[in-house]
Coordinates of C-alpha atoms in Angstrom, one line a residue:
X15 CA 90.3 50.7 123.2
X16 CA 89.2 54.3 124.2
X17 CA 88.4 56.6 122.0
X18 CA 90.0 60.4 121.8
X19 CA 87.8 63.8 122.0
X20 CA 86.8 64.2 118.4
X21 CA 87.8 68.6 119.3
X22 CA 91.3 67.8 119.8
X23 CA 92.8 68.8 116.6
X24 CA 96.0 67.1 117.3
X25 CA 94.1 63.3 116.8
X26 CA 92.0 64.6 113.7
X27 CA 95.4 65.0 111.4
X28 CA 95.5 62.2 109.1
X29 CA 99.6 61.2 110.1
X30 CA 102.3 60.3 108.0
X31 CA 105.8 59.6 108.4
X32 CA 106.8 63.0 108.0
X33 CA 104.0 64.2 110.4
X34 CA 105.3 61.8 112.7
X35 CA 108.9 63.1 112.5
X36 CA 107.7 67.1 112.6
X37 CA 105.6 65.9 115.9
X38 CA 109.1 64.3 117.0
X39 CA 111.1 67.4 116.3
X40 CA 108.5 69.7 118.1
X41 CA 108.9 67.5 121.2
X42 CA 112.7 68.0 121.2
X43 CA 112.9 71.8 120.2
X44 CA 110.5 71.7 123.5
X45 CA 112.3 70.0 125.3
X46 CA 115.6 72.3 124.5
X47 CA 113.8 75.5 125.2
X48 CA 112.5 74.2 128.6
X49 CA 116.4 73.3 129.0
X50 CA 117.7 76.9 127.8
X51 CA 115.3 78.7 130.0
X52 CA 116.4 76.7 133.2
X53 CA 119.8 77.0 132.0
X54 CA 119.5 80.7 131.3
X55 CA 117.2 82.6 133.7
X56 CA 116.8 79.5 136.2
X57 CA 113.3 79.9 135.9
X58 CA 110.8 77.6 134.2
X59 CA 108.8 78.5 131.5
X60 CA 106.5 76.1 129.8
X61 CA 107.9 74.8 126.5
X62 CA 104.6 74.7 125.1
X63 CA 104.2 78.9 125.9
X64 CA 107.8 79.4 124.1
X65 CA 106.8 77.7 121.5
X66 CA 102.9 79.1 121.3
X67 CA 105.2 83.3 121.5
X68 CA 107.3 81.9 118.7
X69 CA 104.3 81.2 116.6
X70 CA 102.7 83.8 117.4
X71 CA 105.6 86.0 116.5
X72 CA 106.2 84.4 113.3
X73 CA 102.4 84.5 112.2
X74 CA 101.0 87.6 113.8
X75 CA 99.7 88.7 110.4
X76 CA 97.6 85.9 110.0
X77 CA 94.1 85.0 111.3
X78 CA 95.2 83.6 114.8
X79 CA 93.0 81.8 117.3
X80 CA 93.4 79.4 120.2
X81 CA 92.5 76.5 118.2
X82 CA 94.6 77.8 115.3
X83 CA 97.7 77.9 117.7
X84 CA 97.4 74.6 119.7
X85 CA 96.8 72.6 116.0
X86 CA 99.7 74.4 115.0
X87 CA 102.3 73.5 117.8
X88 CA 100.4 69.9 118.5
X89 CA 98.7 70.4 121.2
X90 CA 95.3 70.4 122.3
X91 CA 93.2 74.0 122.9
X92 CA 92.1 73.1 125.9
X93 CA 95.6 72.2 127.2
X94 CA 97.1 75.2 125.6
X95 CA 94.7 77.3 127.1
X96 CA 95.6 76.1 131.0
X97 CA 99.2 76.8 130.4
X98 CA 100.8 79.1 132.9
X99 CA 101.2 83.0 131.7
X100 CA 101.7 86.7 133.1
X101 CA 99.1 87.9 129.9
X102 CA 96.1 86.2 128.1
X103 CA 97.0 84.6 124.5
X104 CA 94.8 87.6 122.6
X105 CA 96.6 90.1 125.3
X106 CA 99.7 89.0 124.0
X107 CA 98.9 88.4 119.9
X108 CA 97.7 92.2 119.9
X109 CA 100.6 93.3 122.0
X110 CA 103.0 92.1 119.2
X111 CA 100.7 92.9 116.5
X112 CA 101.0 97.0 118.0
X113 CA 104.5 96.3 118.3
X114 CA 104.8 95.5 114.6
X115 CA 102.5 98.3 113.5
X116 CA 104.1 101.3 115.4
X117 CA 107.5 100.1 113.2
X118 CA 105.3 100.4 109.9
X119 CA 103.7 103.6 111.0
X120 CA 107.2 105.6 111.8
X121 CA 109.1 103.7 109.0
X122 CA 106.6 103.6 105.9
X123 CA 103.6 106.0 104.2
X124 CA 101.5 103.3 104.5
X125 CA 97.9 104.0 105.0
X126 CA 96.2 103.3 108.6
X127 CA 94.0 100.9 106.8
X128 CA 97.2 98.9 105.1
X129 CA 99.4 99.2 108.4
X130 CA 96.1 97.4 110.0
X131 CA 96.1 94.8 107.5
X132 CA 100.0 93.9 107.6
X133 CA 99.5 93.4 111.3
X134 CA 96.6 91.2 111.2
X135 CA 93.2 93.5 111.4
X136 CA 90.6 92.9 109.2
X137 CA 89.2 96.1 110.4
X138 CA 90.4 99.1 110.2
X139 CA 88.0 100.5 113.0
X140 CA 89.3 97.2 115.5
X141 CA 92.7 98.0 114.6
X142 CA 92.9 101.4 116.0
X143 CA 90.6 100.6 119.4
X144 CA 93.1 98.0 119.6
X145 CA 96.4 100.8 118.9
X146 CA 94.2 103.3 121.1
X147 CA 93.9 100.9 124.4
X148 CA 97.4 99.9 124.0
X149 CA 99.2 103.5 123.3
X150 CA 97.1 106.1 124.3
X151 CA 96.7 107.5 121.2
X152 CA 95.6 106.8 118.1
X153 CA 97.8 105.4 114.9
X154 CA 97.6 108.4 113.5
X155 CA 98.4 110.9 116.6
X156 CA 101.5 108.4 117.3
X157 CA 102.6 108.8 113.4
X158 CA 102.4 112.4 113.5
X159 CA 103.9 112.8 117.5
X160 CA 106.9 110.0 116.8
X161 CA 108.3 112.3 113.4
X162 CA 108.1 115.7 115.3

């Protein structure tokens, strides 16, 4: 018998029935996405991206890596890594992270430093090179512009 790379996460899990029927149901949400998105755009998008954006939507606020994500949607990080995209996977987690922040800075009083954590910045200071890069101004200067 062979034996599987011990850094593939996806082998390490300890399985049980219910793991086995959660790996099951991630196959076939899969495989329906790769269906809709023939279906709808008649393009083909990798069910493995669709499902890697939907977790990264749903958990933006959380510390996200690559091997974070591929544990998470069963798949290895090298594999999730090769997969076929118009923007890098910490391109895109900022992206959506900047997306979710701008809607806390024009609808709340939160602090800079609480808008950063909500999004998923440990740091303040990486927060707003990250806001800067992405919008041309700081947090604070798009706060202040967007309630003119």
């Amino acid at each position: 018998t062979g034996s599987f790379p011990a850094e593939n996460a996806f082998f390490k899990r300890s399985w049980t029935q219910d793991g086995v029927y959660e790996q099951l149901a991630q196959a076939l949400r899969r495989a329906a996405l790769d269906a809709h998105e023939l279906i709808s755009t008649g393009k083909r998008r990798s069910s493995v991206v669709i499902t890697a954006v939907n977790y990264i939507e749903q958990h933006y606020a959380e510390e996200l890596t690559l091997g974070k994500i591929a544990e998470e949607i069963y798949v290895s990080p090298p594999y999730l890594s090769k997969e076929k995209t118009d923007i890098n996977l910490m391109s895109y987690i900022h992206k959506v992270r900047v997306e979710k922040a701008k809607k806390l800075l024009l609808e709340s009083s939160l602090s800079i430093q609480k808008v950063a954590e909500l999004v998923g910045y440990r740091h303040e200071k990486h927060f707003m090179q990250i806001f800067k890069k992405a919008c041309g101004m700081t947090p604070s200067q798009f706060r202040f512009r967007k309630k003119e």
